Structures are given as structure tokens and as C-alpha cells.
């Protein structure tokens, strides 16, 4: 079964569904339907569930079980190879951990995605959500459009077979209104990438590689970012403030 770890704990499944907050008239794409434990719950609360599974044996079982359930469509294939629907939709799934980055990237670039609620390794979710007090490049770059949240923890004992690490419920939610105008998002991503480039060993040194030193110093002082701050310790809100300060003065 391709090394999958299945959830059978009804309380945890309910917790995932509650975190996903599926709309009664909504479309859900489920990643890694497995044995259908999550699929059954999603089918009770959503208008339509498209369940992706790559294991042929499991696909046969799922297809047979849900043949008489019009709300569920079982699809054999790799989720990240699918084209995003041309209507608002959410993604939910107990995903294969080896494909976490690919699945998250797919979600972040899908134009009509409203949210993604994914079971990931705990460490991955904690790093992306700032739970260690540090922030990653991908989180900061997408912060103007997506809220990243650690929505719950799942002990490894709740899976069969039991994985080596604990898991988490990672919640990505598209903001109703972007925190930056659409025309500034690409410039903001480049600004953040420059800050994370590591040039000079600090955020200040990296940004000064392309921007006037006085402008960077003024922006960092105004937003209470110490000059020797390491890049990972700058909060997403501070990144936005720095970007606005630097680019407002650049115009």
C-alpha cells in the first residue's frame, strides 16, 4: 500500500473535518483517500468530494464502496498531476509525507483554491507556521495571500501502521483580501527572496546588496527590526512593513 499510514481514530477524523470547515455546497478535493475513513466524513458534509488515490488496490475498494454515493468521485492518479478546478474548491487530505512540498506548492498556485487542510509531519507544520519562533521563505513569500496555521497535533499512535514521527493538521486559508495589491506581489516575493539569500549573514546585509543602506536602516528602525536580526526570526508582518517602507520611498 505504498507505505501509507492510515487514520482510524474517529475523533481525529472529526478534528480534521472541523478544521477544514467544509461548505455544504462546496467542492472538496481529497488527497490520498486511502481506505476512505476521511472520505466518508467529508461526503456527509460537502456537496461533492473528488477523492484521489494512487494505490490501485485501494482505488478498487473505494470505487466499489462509493459507487452508490453520487457526492463522491474516486480518481486514480497522482493528485499533483491534476488540473485545478475552475470553480472555488478546498483541498483536504492525510497526505503522503514524501510528497508534502509538491502538494503544498500545488495548492498555493491553484487560482480558485479557498483552503487546504492537510495532515503533515509535525515538524513540517511547525516550521511553516512559525511555531519554533522562526519563519520559512515559502511562508513569508505567500503570507500576503495565505494564512498558515497549525490547527492540531496528531500522536503517531493514532495511525496504522504507526509512523516514526508525530503529525499535525496544517491549515492554509486564502485571504479574502490580499495584504498587498496584486501588482506588488511579485516585487514583494523578490524582496523576501533577497532577504533570505544569505548574503552577508544577516537580513540587513542581504537587503543592502540591492537597496540603499540608509533606506534599509530607516525601515528596520521604524519597524523595530534589530540590524543584526537573522532572517528566519523576522515575522511575516514585519516583512510586509519593511517592504512597504522600502518600496514607498523608492517610488
PDB file of C-alpha atoms in Angstrom:
ATOM      1  CA  UNK A   1       0.000   0.000   0.000  1.00  0.00           C
ATOM      2  CA  UNK A   2       2.861   2.340  -0.933  1.00  0.00           C
ATOM      3  CA  UNK A   3       3.987   2.962   2.633  1.00  0.00           C
ATOM      4  CA  UNK A   4       0.810   4.767   3.661  1.00  0.00           C
ATOM      5  CA  UNK A   5      -0.206   5.375   7.259  1.00  0.00           C
ATOM      6  CA  UNK A   6      -3.968   5.218   7.777  1.00  0.00           C
ATOM      7  CA  UNK A   7      -6.118   7.072  10.284  1.00  0.00           C
ATOM      8  CA  UNK A   8      -8.850   5.122  12.020  1.00  0.00           C
ATOM      9  CA  UNK A   9      -9.457   7.326  15.055  1.00  0.00           C
ATOM     10  CA  UNK A  10     -12.927   8.853  14.703  1.00  0.00           C
ATOM     11  CA  UNK A  11     -12.069  11.750  17.000  1.00  0.00           C
ATOM     12  CA  UNK A  12      -9.050  12.747  14.922  1.00  0.00           C
ATOM     13  CA  UNK A  13     -11.015  12.466  11.685  1.00  0.00           C
ATOM     14  CA  UNK A  14     -13.689  14.717  13.156  1.00  0.00           C
ATOM     15  CA  UNK A  15     -10.950  17.154  14.186  1.00  0.00           C
ATOM     16  CA  UNK A  16      -9.631  17.294  10.608  1.00  0.00           C
ATOM     17  CA  UNK A  17     -13.104  17.876   9.199  1.00  0.00           C
ATOM     18  CA  UNK A  18     -13.780  20.581  11.782  1.00  0.00           C
ATOM     19  CA  UNK A  19     -10.509  22.312  10.871  1.00  0.00           C
ATOM     20  CA  UNK A  20     -11.431  22.132   7.171  1.00  0.00           C
ATOM     21  CA  UNK A  21     -14.817  23.773   7.765  1.00  0.00           C
ATOM     22  CA  UNK A  22     -16.273  22.374   4.511  1.00  0.00           C
ATOM     23  CA  UNK A  23     -19.133  24.311   2.971  1.00  0.00           C
ATOM     24  CA  UNK A  24     -22.341  22.351   2.478  1.00  0.00           C
ATOM     25  CA  UNK A  25     -22.474  23.479  -1.159  1.00  0.00           C
ATOM     26  CA  UNK A  26     -18.723  23.229  -1.703  1.00  0.00           C
ATOM     27  CA  UNK A  27     -16.322  21.110  -3.728  1.00  0.00           C
ATOM     28  CA  UNK A  28     -13.549  19.218  -1.935  1.00  0.00           C
ATOM     29  CA  UNK A  29     -10.546  17.532  -3.478  1.00  0.00           C
ATOM     30  CA  UNK A  30      -9.219  14.847  -1.157  1.00  0.00           C
ATOM     31  CA  UNK A  31      -5.550  13.907  -1.427  1.00  0.00           C
ATOM     32  CA  UNK A  32      -4.723  10.292  -0.649  1.00  0.00           C
ATOM     33  CA  UNK A  33      -8.147   8.849   0.126  1.00  0.00           C
ATOM     34  CA  UNK A  34      -6.581   5.612   1.362  1.00  0.00           C
ATOM     35  CA  UNK A  35      -9.209   3.376   2.957  1.00  0.00           C
ATOM     36  CA  UNK A  36     -11.877   6.069   2.848  1.00  0.00           C
ATOM     37  CA  UNK A  37     -12.121   6.975   6.539  1.00  0.00           C
ATOM     38  CA  UNK A  38     -11.899  10.706   5.853  1.00  0.00           C
ATOM     39  CA  UNK A  39     -13.811  10.413   2.576  1.00  0.00           C
ATOM     40  CA  UNK A  40     -16.891   9.087   4.382  1.00  0.00           C
ATOM     41  CA  UNK A  41     -16.975  12.050   6.736  1.00  0.00           C
ATOM     42  CA  UNK A  42     -16.390  14.608   4.007  1.00  0.00           C
ATOM     43  CA  UNK A  43     -19.187  13.101   1.895  1.00  0.00           C
ATOM     44  CA  UNK A  44     -21.616  13.770   4.747  1.00  0.00           C
ATOM     45  CA  UNK A  45     -20.929  17.488   4.847  1.00  0.00           C
ATOM     46  CA  UNK A  46     -19.921  18.605   1.328  1.00  0.00           C
ATOM     47  CA  UNK A  47     -21.804  18.795  -1.945  1.00  0.00           C
ATOM     48  CA  UNK A  48     -19.097  16.938  -3.855  1.00  0.00           C
ATOM     49  CA  UNK A  49     -15.878  15.106  -2.977  1.00  0.00           C
ATOM     50  CA  UNK A  50     -13.302  14.151  -5.590  1.00  0.00           C
ATOM     51  CA  UNK A  51     -11.076  11.580  -3.876  1.00  0.00           C
ATOM     52  CA  UNK A  52      -7.620  10.986  -5.366  1.00  0.00           C
ATOM     53  CA  UNK A  53      -5.735   7.760  -4.662  1.00  0.00           C
ATOM     54  CA  UNK A  54      -2.671   6.307  -6.363  1.00  0.00           C
ATOM     55  CA  UNK A  55      -2.850   2.750  -4.976  1.00  0.00           C
ATOM     56  CA  UNK A  56      -4.763   0.614  -7.483  1.00  0.00           C
ATOM     57  CA  UNK A  57      -5.993  -1.852  -4.858  1.00  0.00           C
ATOM     58  CA  UNK A  58      -7.395   0.928  -2.708  1.00  0.00           C
ATOM     59  CA  UNK A  59      -8.956   2.608  -5.723  1.00  0.00           C
ATOM     60  CA  UNK A  60     -10.892  -0.573  -6.499  1.00  0.00           C
ATOM     61  CA  UNK A  61     -12.186  -0.785  -2.936  1.00  0.00           C
ATOM     62  CA  UNK A  62     -13.101   2.904  -2.820  1.00  0.00           C
ATOM     63  CA  UNK A  63     -14.841   2.764  -6.189  1.00  0.00           C
ATOM     64  CA  UNK A  64     -16.930  -0.181  -5.067  1.00  0.00           C
ATOM     65  CA  UNK A  65     -17.824   1.392  -1.725  1.00  0.00           C
ATOM     66  CA  UNK A  66     -18.833   4.778  -3.128  1.00  0.00           C
ATOM     67  CA  UNK A  67     -20.475   3.566  -6.346  1.00  0.00           C
ATOM     68  CA  UNK A  68     -23.893   4.391  -4.919  1.00  0.00           C
ATOM     69  CA  UNK A  69     -22.823   7.733  -3.420  1.00  0.00           C
ATOM     70  CA  UNK A  70     -23.337  10.460  -6.050  1.00  0.00           C
ATOM     71  CA  UNK A  71     -21.432  13.022  -3.988  1.00  0.00           C
ATOM     72  CA  UNK A  72     -18.152  11.078  -4.247  1.00  0.00           C
ATOM     73  CA  UNK A  73     -15.966  10.599  -7.317  1.00  0.00           C
ATOM     74  CA  UNK A  74     -12.940   8.340  -6.925  1.00  0.00           C
ATOM     75  CA  UNK A  75      -9.992   9.206  -9.177  1.00  0.00           C
ATOM     76  CA  UNK A  76      -6.964   7.002  -9.747  1.00  0.00           C
ATOM     77  CA  UNK A  77      -3.830   9.068 -10.198  1.00  0.00           C
ATOM     78  CA  UNK A  78      -1.270  11.464  -8.771  1.00  0.00           C
ATOM     79  CA  UNK A  79      -3.044  14.459  -7.263  1.00  0.00           C
ATOM     80  CA  UNK A  80      -0.385  16.983  -8.271  1.00  0.00           C
ATOM     81  CA  UNK A  81      -0.801  15.981 -11.930  1.00  0.00           C
ATOM     82  CA  UNK A  82      -4.445  17.081 -11.843  1.00  0.00           C
ATOM     83  CA  UNK A  83      -5.646  20.396 -13.217  1.00  0.00           C
ATOM     84  CA  UNK A  84      -7.210  22.631 -10.568  1.00  0.00           C
ATOM     85  CA  UNK A  85     -10.993  23.018 -10.914  1.00  0.00           C
ATOM     86  CA  UNK A  86     -12.290  26.227 -12.478  1.00  0.00           C
ATOM     87  CA  UNK A  87     -14.508  26.953  -9.501  1.00  0.00           C
ATOM     88  CA  UNK A  88     -13.907  27.582  -5.808  1.00  0.00           C
ATOM     89  CA  UNK A  89     -12.720  24.428  -4.056  1.00  0.00           C
ATOM     90  CA  UNK A  90     -10.930  23.212  -0.943  1.00  0.00           C
ATOM     91  CA  UNK A  91      -8.296  20.522  -0.503  1.00  0.00           C
ATOM     92  CA  UNK A  92      -8.328  18.087   2.419  1.00  0.00           C
ATOM     93  CA  UNK A  93      -6.164  15.057   2.984  1.00  0.00           C
ATOM     94  CA  UNK A  94      -3.977  12.742   5.012  1.00  0.00           C
ATOM     95  CA  UNK A  95      -1.201  13.206   2.521  1.00  0.00           C
ATOM     96  CA  UNK A  96       1.897  11.075   1.771  1.00  0.00           C
ATOM     97  CA  UNK A  97       4.662  12.866   3.652  1.00  0.00           C
ATOM     98  CA  UNK A  98       7.219  12.358   0.883  1.00  0.00           C
ATOM     99  CA  UNK A  99       5.030  14.491  -1.392  1.00  0.00           C
ATOM    100  CA  UNK A 100       4.242  17.250   1.105  1.00  0.00           C
ATOM    101  CA  UNK A 101       6.161  20.058  -0.628  1.00  0.00           C
ATOM    102  CA  UNK A 102       4.750  19.181  -4.061  1.00  0.00           C
ATOM    103  CA  UNK A 103       1.189  19.091  -2.727  1.00  0.00           C
ATOM    104  CA  UNK A 104       1.530  22.348  -0.803  1.00  0.00           C
ATOM    105  CA  UNK A 105       3.033  24.083  -3.850  1.00  0.00           C
ATOM    106  CA  UNK A 106       0.149  22.803  -5.999  1.00  0.00           C
ATOM    107  CA  UNK A 107      -2.334  24.264  -3.534  1.00  0.00           C
ATOM    108  CA  UNK A 108      -0.582  27.631  -3.302  1.00  0.00           C
ATOM    109  CA  UNK A 109      -0.613  28.081  -7.069  1.00  0.00           C
ATOM    110  CA  UNK A 110      -4.194  26.892  -7.738  1.00  0.00           C
ATOM    111  CA  UNK A 111      -6.140  30.055  -8.696  1.00  0.00           C
ATOM    112  CA  UNK A 112      -9.521  29.074  -7.205  1.00  0.00           C
ATOM    113  CA  UNK A 113      -8.375  27.228  -4.091  1.00  0.00           C
ATOM    114  CA  UNK A 114     -10.020  28.608  -0.950  1.00  0.00           C
ATOM    115  CA  UNK A 115      -8.230  26.476   1.645  1.00  0.00           C
ATOM    116  CA  UNK A 116      -6.123  23.381   2.205  1.00  0.00           C
ATOM    117  CA  UNK A 117      -6.322  21.276   5.360  1.00  0.00           C
ATOM    118  CA  UNK A 118      -3.524  18.723   5.310  1.00  0.00           C
ATOM    119  CA  UNK A 119      -2.146  16.115   7.685  1.00  0.00           C
ATOM    120  CA  UNK A 120       1.638  16.555   7.551  1.00  0.00           C
ATOM    121  CA  UNK A 121       4.625  15.692   9.681  1.00  0.00           C
ATOM    122  CA  UNK A 122       4.518  17.781  12.840  1.00  0.00           C
ATOM    123  CA  UNK A 123       7.949  19.284  12.261  1.00  0.00           C
ATOM    124  CA  UNK A 124       6.992  20.443   8.769  1.00  0.00           C
ATOM    125  CA  UNK A 125       3.852  22.199  10.021  1.00  0.00           C
ATOM    126  CA  UNK A 126       5.646  23.783  12.980  1.00  0.00           C
ATOM    127  CA  UNK A 127       8.390  25.185  10.739  1.00  0.00           C
ATOM    128  CA  UNK A 128       5.930  26.625   8.218  1.00  0.00           C
ATOM    129  CA  UNK A 129       3.686  28.176  10.874  1.00  0.00           C
ATOM    130  CA  UNK A 130       6.385  29.862  12.952  1.00  0.00           C
ATOM    131  CA  UNK A 131       5.868  27.519  15.888  1.00  0.00           C
ATOM    132  CA  UNK A 132       9.615  27.432  16.587  1.00  0.00           C
ATOM    133  CA  UNK A 133       9.762  31.232  16.599  1.00  0.00           C
ATOM    134  CA  UNK A 134      11.254  31.156  13.101  1.00  0.00           C
ATOM    135  CA  UNK A 135       9.686  31.525   9.661  1.00  0.00           C
ATOM    136  CA  UNK A 136      10.465  29.941   6.301  1.00  0.00           C
ATOM    137  CA  UNK A 137      10.893  31.572   2.918  1.00  0.00           C
ATOM    138  CA  UNK A 138       7.797  29.894   1.442  1.00  0.00           C
ATOM    139  CA  UNK A 139       5.557  31.014   4.291  1.00  0.00           C
ATOM    140  CA  UNK A 140       6.759  34.605   4.218  1.00  0.00           C
ATOM    141  CA  UNK A 141       6.505  34.888   0.439  1.00  0.00           C
ATOM    142  CA  UNK A 142       2.908  33.650   0.379  1.00  0.00           C
ATOM    143  CA  UNK A 143       1.750  35.458   3.530  1.00  0.00           C
ATOM    144  CA  UNK A 144       0.019  38.316   1.658  1.00  0.00           C
ATOM    145  CA  UNK A 145      -2.370  35.771   0.117  1.00  0.00           C
ATOM    146  CA  UNK A 146      -2.448  32.848   2.575  1.00  0.00           C
ATOM    147  CA  UNK A 147      -2.777  32.437   6.305  1.00  0.00           C
ATOM    148  CA  UNK A 148      -0.700  29.493   7.620  1.00  0.00           C
ATOM    149  CA  UNK A 149      -1.925  27.893  10.836  1.00  0.00           C
ATOM    150  CA  UNK A 150      -1.149  24.838  12.947  1.00  0.00           C
ATOM    151  CA  UNK A 151      -4.672  23.546  13.531  1.00  0.00           C
ATOM    152  CA  UNK A 152      -3.922  20.490  15.667  1.00  0.00           C
ATOM    153  CA  UNK A 153      -1.468  17.754  16.571  1.00  0.00           C
ATOM    154  CA  UNK A 154      -1.874  14.026  15.986  1.00  0.00           C
ATOM    155  CA  UNK A 155       0.160  11.496  18.009  1.00  0.00           C
ATOM    156  CA  UNK A 156       1.828   8.801  15.918  1.00  0.00           C
ATOM    157  CA  UNK A 157      -0.121   6.179  17.874  1.00  0.00           C
ATOM    158  CA  UNK A 158      -3.306   7.193  16.070  1.00  0.00           C
ATOM    159  CA  UNK A 159      -2.073   5.771  12.743  1.00  0.00           C
ATOM    160  CA  UNK A 160      -1.852   2.228  11.432  1.00  0.00           C
ATOM    161  CA  UNK A 161       0.874   1.319  10.776  1.00  0.00           C
ATOM    162  CA  UNK A 162       2.448   3.740  13.212  1.00  0.00           C
ATOM    163  CA  UNK A 163       4.879   6.246  11.643  1.00  0.00           C
ATOM    164  CA  UNK A 164       8.152   7.275  13.278  1.00  0.00           C
ATOM    165  CA  UNK A 165       7.043  10.851  13.970  1.00  0.00           C
ATOM    166  CA  UNK A 166       4.007  12.725  15.218  1.00  0.00           C
ATOM    167  CA  UNK A 167       1.793  14.566  12.762  1.00  0.00           C
ATOM    168  CA  UNK A 168      -0.128  17.810  12.567  1.00  0.00           C
ATOM    169  CA  UNK A 169      -3.094  19.415  10.856  1.00  0.00           C
ATOM    170  CA  UNK A 170      -1.769  22.208   8.657  1.00  0.00           C
ATOM    171  CA  UNK A 171      -4.342  24.780   7.593  1.00  0.00           C
ATOM    172  CA  UNK A 172      -3.744  27.092   4.613  1.00  0.00           C
ATOM    173  CA  UNK A 173      -6.503  29.606   4.026  1.00  0.00           C
ATOM    174  CA  UNK A 174      -6.664  32.100   1.183  1.00  0.00           C
ATOM    175  CA  UNK A 175      -7.296  35.579   2.494  1.00  0.00           C
ATOM    176  CA  UNK A 176     -10.493  37.281   1.380  1.00  0.00           C
ATOM    177  CA  UNK A 177      -8.422  40.351   0.554  1.00  0.00           C
ATOM    178  CA  UNK A 178      -4.705  40.186  -0.235  1.00  0.00           C
ATOM    179  CA  UNK A 179      -2.497  42.106   2.173  1.00  0.00           C
ATOM    180  CA  UNK A 180      -0.752  43.731  -0.806  1.00  0.00           C
ATOM    181  CA  UNK A 181      -2.129  44.948  -4.155  1.00  0.00           C
ATOM    182  CA  UNK A 182      -1.805  42.319  -6.864  1.00  0.00           C
ATOM    183  CA  UNK A 183       0.661  44.454  -8.791  1.00  0.00           C
ATOM    184  CA  UNK A 184       3.093  44.432  -5.861  1.00  0.00           C
ATOM    185  CA  UNK A 185       3.098  40.712  -5.060  1.00  0.00           C
ATOM    186  CA  UNK A 186       5.894  39.775  -7.469  1.00  0.00           C
ATOM    187  CA  UNK A 187       8.101  42.604  -6.165  1.00  0.00           C
ATOM    188  CA  UNK A 188       7.394  41.510  -2.598  1.00  0.00           C
ATOM    189  CA  UNK A 189       8.395  37.902  -3.393  1.00  0.00           C
ATOM    190  CA  UNK A 190      11.684  39.138  -4.898  1.00  0.00           C
ATOM    191  CA  UNK A 191      12.274  41.343  -1.842  1.00  0.00           C
ATOM    192  CA  UNK A 192      11.786  38.391   0.508  1.00  0.00           C
ATOM    193  CA  UNK A 193      13.945  36.100  -1.638  1.00  0.00           C
ATOM    194  CA  UNK A 194      16.739  38.687  -1.464  1.00  0.00           C
ATOM    195  CA  UNK A 195      16.411  38.841   2.317  1.00  0.00           C
ATOM    196  CA  UNK A 196      16.658  35.049   2.555  1.00  0.00           C
ATOM    197  CA  UNK A 197      19.617  34.879   0.153  1.00  0.00           C
ATOM    198  CA  UNK A 198      22.143  34.800   2.988  1.00  0.00           C
ATOM    199  CA  UNK A 199      24.373  37.488   1.522  1.00  0.00           C
ATOM    200  CA  UNK A 200      26.414  38.998   4.333  1.00  0.00           C
ATOM    201  CA  UNK A 201      24.954  36.766   7.054  1.00  0.00           C
ATOM    202  CA  UNK A 202      22.080  38.995   8.167  1.00  0.00           C
ATOM    203  CA  UNK A 203      18.825  40.358   6.806  1.00  0.00           C
ATOM    204  CA  UNK A 204      20.234  43.904   6.744  1.00  0.00           C
ATOM    205  CA  UNK A 205      23.303  42.873   4.774  1.00  0.00           C
ATOM    206  CA  UNK A 206      21.255  40.898   2.276  1.00  0.00           C
ATOM    207  CA  UNK A 207      18.812  43.742   1.602  1.00  0.00           C
ATOM    208  CA  UNK A 208      21.632  46.282   1.341  1.00  0.00           C
ATOM    209  CA  UNK A 209      23.023  44.295  -1.567  1.00  0.00           C
ATOM    210  CA  UNK A 210      20.336  45.869  -3.783  1.00  0.00           C
ATOM    211  CA  UNK A 211      18.846  48.770  -1.789  1.00  0.00           C
ATOM    212  CA  UNK A 212      20.426  51.930  -0.356  1.00  0.00           C
ATOM    213  CA  UNK A 213      21.799  51.314   3.118  1.00  0.00           C
ATOM    214  CA  UNK A 214      20.140  54.396   4.573  1.00  0.00           C
ATOM    215  CA  UNK A 215      16.742  53.323   3.309  1.00  0.00           C
ATOM    216  CA  UNK A 216      17.098  49.830   4.770  1.00  0.00           C
ATOM    217  CA  UNK A 217      18.368  51.165   8.107  1.00  0.00           C
ATOM    218  CA  UNK A 218      15.475  53.609   8.362  1.00  0.00           C
ATOM    219  CA  UNK A 219      12.914  50.909   7.545  1.00  0.00           C
ATOM    220  CA  UNK A 220      14.388  48.490  10.091  1.00  0.00           C
ATOM    221  CA  UNK A 221      14.496  51.130  12.829  1.00  0.00           C
ATOM    222  CA  UNK A 222      10.911  52.218  12.126  1.00  0.00           C
ATOM    223  CA  UNK A 223       9.683  48.637  12.374  1.00  0.00           C
ATOM    224  CA  UNK A 224      11.840  47.628  15.349  1.00  0.00           C
ATOM    225  CA  UNK A 225      13.880  45.052  13.498  1.00  0.00           C
ATOM    226  CA  UNK A 226      17.402  44.978  15.003  1.00  0.00           C
ATOM    227  CA  UNK A 227      20.213  45.387  12.499  1.00  0.00           C
ATOM    228  CA  UNK A 228      21.762  42.017  13.366  1.00  0.00           C
ATOM    229  CA  UNK A 229      18.499  40.055  13.119  1.00  0.00           C
ATOM    230  CA  UNK A 230      18.786  36.669  11.454  1.00  0.00           C
ATOM    231  CA  UNK A 231      16.351  36.340   8.588  1.00  0.00           C
ATOM    232  CA  UNK A 232      14.307  33.454   9.985  1.00  0.00           C
ATOM    233  CA  UNK A 233      13.328  35.431  13.086  1.00  0.00           C
ATOM    234  CA  UNK A 234      11.579  38.223  11.171  1.00  0.00           C
ATOM    235  CA  UNK A 235       7.811  37.816  11.381  1.00  0.00           C
ATOM    236  CA  UNK A 236       5.698  37.933   8.204  1.00  0.00           C
ATOM    237  CA  UNK A 237       4.017  41.147   9.399  1.00  0.00           C
ATOM    238  CA  UNK A 238       7.452  42.738   9.770  1.00  0.00           C
ATOM    239  CA  UNK A 239       8.379  41.658   6.253  1.00  0.00           C
ATOM    240  CA  UNK A 240       5.295  43.398   4.911  1.00  0.00           C
ATOM    241  CA  UNK A 241       6.095  46.559   6.866  1.00  0.00           C
ATOM    242  CA  UNK A 242       9.708  46.557   5.663  1.00  0.00           C
ATOM    243  CA  UNK A 243       8.626  46.055   2.076  1.00  0.00           C
ATOM    244  CA  UNK A 244       6.086  48.877   2.246  1.00  0.00           C
ATOM    245  CA  UNK A 245       8.614  51.225   3.835  1.00  0.00           C
ATOM    246  CA  UNK A 246      11.371  50.476   1.338  1.00  0.00           C
ATOM    247  CA  UNK A 247       9.191  50.496  -1.759  1.00  0.00           C
ATOM    248  CA  UNK A 248       7.155  53.553  -0.781  1.00  0.00           C
ATOM    249  CA  UNK A 249      10.365  55.554  -0.548  1.00  0.00           C
ATOM    250  CA  UNK A 250      11.621  54.033  -3.798  1.00  0.00           C
ATOM    251  CA  UNK A 251       8.765  55.474  -5.835  1.00  0.00           C
TER     252      UNK A 251
END
